Short mmCIF file of C-alpha atoms and ligand atoms in Angstrom, two decimals:
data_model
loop_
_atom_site.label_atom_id
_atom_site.label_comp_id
_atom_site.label_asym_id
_atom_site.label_seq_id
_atom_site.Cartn_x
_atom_site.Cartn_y
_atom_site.Cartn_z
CA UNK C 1 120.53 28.93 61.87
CA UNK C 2 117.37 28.54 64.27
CA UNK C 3 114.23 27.28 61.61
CA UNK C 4 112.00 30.70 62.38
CA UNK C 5 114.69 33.00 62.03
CA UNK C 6 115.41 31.86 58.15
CA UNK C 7 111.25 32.17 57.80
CA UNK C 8 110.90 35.12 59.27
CA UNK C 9 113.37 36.38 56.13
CA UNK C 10 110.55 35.14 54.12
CA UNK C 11 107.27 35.74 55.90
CA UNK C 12 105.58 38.09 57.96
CA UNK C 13 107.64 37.69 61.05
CA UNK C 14 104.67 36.84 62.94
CA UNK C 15 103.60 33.73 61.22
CA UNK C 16 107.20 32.14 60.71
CA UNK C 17 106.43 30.68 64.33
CA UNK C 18 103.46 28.72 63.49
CA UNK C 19 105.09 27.83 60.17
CA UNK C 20 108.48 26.52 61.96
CA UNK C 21 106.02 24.22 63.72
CA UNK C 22 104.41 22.68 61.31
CA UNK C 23 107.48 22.35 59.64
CA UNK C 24 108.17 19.61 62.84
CA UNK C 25 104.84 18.65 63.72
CA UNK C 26 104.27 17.60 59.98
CA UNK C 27 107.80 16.35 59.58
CA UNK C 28 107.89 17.97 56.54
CA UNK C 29 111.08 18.37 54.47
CA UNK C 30 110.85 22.73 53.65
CA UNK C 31 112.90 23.65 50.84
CA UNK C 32 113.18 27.36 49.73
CA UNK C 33 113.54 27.04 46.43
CA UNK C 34 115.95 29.62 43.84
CA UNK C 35 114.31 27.93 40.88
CA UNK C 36 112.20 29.84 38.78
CA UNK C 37 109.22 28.12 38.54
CA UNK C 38 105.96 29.33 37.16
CA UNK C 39 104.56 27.53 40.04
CA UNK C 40 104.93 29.39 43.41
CA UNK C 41 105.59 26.20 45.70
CA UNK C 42 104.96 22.68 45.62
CA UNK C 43 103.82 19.65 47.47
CA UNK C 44 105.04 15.87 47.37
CA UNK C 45 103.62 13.29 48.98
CA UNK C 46 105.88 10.85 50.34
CA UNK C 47 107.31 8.09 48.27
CA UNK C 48 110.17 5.51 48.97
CA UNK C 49 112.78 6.39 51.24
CA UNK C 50 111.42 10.45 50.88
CA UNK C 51 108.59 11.94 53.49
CA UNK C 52 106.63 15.12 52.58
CA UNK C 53 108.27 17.93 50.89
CA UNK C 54 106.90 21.04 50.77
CA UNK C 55 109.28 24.20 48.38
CA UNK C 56 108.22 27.93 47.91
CA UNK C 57 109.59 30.11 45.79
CA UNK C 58 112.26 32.26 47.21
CA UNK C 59 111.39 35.40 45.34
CA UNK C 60 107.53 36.17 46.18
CA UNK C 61 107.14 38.79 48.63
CA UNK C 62 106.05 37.91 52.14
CA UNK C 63 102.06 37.83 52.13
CA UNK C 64 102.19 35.44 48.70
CA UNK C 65 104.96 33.51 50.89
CA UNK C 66 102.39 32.82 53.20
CA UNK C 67 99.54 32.09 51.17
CA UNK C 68 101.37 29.38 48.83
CA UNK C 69 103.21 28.26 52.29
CA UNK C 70 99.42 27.37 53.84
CA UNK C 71 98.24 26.17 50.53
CA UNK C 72 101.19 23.37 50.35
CA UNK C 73 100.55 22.33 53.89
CA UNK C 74 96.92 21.83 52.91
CA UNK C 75 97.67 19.79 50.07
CA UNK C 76 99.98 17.74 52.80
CA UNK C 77 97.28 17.39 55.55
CA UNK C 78 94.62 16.59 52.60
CA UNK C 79 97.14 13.86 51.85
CA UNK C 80 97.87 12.57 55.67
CA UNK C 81 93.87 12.09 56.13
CA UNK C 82 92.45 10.85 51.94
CA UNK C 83 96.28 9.90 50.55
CA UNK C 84 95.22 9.68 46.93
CA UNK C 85 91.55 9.73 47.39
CA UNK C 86 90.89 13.07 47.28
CA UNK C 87 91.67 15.35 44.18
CA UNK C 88 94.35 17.80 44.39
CA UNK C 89 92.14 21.41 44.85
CA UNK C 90 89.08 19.26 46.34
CA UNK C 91 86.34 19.82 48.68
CA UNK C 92 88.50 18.28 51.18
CA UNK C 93 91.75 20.41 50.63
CA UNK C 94 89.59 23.54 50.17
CA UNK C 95 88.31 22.78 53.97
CA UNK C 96 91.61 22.03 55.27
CA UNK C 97 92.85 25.38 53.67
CA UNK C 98 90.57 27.55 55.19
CA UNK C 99 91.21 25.87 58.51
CA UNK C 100 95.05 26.44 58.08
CA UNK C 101 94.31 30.04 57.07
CA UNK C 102 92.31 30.73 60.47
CA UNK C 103 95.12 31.62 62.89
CA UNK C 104 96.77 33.87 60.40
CA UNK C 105 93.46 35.98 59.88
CA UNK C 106 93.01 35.83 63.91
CA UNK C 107 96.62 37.03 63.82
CA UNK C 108 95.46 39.71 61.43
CA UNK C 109 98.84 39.30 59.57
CA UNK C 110 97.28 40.37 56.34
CA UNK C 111 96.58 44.33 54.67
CA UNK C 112 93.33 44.18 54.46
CA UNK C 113 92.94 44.12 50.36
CA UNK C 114 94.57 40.81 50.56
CA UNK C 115 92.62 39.56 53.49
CA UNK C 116 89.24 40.37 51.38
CA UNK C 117 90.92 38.24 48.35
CA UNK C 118 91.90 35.41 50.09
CA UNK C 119 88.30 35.28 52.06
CA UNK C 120 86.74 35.55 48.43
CA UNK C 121 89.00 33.11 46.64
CA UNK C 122 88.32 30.50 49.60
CA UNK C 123 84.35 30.88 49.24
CA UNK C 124 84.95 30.50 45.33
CA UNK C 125 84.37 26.63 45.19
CA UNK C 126 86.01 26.70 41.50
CA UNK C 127 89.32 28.38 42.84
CA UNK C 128 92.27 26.41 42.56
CA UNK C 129 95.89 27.65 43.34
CA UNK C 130 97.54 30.41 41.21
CA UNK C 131 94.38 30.66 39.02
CA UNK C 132 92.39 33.01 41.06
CA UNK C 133 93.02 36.67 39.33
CA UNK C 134 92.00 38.60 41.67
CA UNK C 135 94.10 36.82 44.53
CA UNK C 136 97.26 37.20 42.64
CA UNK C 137 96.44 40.63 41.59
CA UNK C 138 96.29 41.01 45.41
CA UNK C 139 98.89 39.79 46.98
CA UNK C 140 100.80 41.12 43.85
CA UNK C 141 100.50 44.98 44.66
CA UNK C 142 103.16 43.81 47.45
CA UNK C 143 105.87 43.01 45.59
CA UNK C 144 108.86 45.08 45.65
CA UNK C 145 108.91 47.28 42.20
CA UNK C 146 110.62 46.04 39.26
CA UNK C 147 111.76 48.14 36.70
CA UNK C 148 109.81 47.79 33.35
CA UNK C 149 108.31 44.48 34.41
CA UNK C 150 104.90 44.46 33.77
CA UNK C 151 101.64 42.83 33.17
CA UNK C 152 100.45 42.80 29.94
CA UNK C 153 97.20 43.87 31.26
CA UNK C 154 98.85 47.12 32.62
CA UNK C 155 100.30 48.11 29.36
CA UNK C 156 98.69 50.90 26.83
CA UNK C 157 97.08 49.58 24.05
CA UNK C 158 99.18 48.95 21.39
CA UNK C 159 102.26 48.62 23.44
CA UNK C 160 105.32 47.07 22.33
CA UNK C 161 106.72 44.41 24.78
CA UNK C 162 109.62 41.83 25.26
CA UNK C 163 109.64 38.33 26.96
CA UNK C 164 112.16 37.05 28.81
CA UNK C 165 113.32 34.41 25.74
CA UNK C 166 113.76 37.99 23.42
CA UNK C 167 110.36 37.70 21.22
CA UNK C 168 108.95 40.77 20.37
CA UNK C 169 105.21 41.43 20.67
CA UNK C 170 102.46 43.90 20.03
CA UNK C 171 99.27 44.29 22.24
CA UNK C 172 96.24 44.26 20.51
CA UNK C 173 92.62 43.64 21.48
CA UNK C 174 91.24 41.71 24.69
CA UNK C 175 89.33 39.00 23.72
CA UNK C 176 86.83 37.38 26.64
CA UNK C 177 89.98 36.65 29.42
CA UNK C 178 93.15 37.47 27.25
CA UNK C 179 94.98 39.49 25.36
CA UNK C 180 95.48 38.76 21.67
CA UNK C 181 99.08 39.91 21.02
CA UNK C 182 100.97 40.22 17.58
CA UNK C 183 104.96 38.78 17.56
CA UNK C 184 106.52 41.19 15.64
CA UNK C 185 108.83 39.20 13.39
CA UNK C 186 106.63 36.77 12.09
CA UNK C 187 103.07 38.57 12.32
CA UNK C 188 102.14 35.76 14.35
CA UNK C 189 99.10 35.98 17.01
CA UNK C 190 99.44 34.42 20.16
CA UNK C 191 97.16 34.72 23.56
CA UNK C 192 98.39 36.24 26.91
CA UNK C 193 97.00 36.00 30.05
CA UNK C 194 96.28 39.50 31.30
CA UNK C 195 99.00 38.87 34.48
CA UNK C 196 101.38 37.59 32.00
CA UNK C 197 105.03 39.34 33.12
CA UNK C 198 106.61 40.80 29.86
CA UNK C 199 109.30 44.03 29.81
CA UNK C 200 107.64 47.18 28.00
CA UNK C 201 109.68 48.75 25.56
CA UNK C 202 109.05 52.39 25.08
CA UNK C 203 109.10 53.45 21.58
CA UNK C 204 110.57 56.86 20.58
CA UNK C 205 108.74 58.99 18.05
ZN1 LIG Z 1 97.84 23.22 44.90
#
């Protein structure tokens, strides 16, 4: 099947054009990936017999398609001009970034909300990929619904939630950035991030 028309599945239809030609210009191996990874894509630089490989998670909804799909062709043209002497979320990548962003704003291709978030994260000189809050929060509010997913920062206090591996916790009290949560069986307290994905399980009284 034609490259754009497996993007535009993806992306917002109008930027799987400029993507399917970077895809060539940068003869770039682009892998959609069905792993779960925490990460949301990924970039390798070239080595042996293998050229530059960009994957994106399959499963993020089309604006945080986009945004990871930019961010790994940054890290690739950051590679093409330093190689290895520049660091990975660097002066120099940030700058290439924001360049590659540029004819998706002009496109306007993004809801505004997200727009303001990626603007903010790219003028935040200590953002690095999926560590910006507020830009995940963002681009988040577009994915499709899931049932009883949720963040642990969206839970009530005191809330009784699941992880995916079965452990059972309790929310308790925020401390500074995260959420000090109690594992049920063994009393135990562990740390969440607030955008942690856990299953809320609604207690009966
Ligand atoms: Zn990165």
């Amino acid at each position: 099947m034609d490259k754009v028309k497996v993007l535009e599945k993806y992306l917002p239809a109008d930027a799987a054009p400029l993507i399917g030609r970077w895809i060539d210009y940068f003869k770039c191996e682009f892998k959609i990936s069905r792993n779960r990874n925490s990460k949301f894509g990924d970039y390798r630089p070239p080595h042996l017999e293998k050229g530059h490989r960009i994957s994106v998670n399959f499963d993020l909804n089309p604006y945080a398609f986009l945004v990871t799909t930019v961010h790994e062709f940054a890290h690739l043209h950051t590679w093409n001009q330093h190689k290895h002497k520049a660091k990975p979320h660097g002066t120099e990548w940030k700058d290439n970034f924001k360049k590659m962003m540029q004819p998706f704003f002009e496109k306007d291709i993004f809801p505004m909300d997200v727009k303001r978030a990626i603007v903010s994260y790219l003028n935040n000189p200590a953002a690095s990929s999926c560590s910006d809050l507020d830009l995940y929060r963002a681009l988040r509010k577009y994915d499709a619904p899931k049932e009883s997913v949720h963040t642990v920062e969206k839970l009530p206090p005191k809330a009784l939630f699941k992880l995916k591996d079965g452990r059972v916790f309790r929310k308790d009290e925020k401390l500074r950035k995260r959420y000090k949560c109690i594992e049920v069986s063994s009393k135990r307290v562990y740390l969440f991030s607030p955008v942690a994905e856990v299953e809320h399980l609604e207690e009966k009284n």
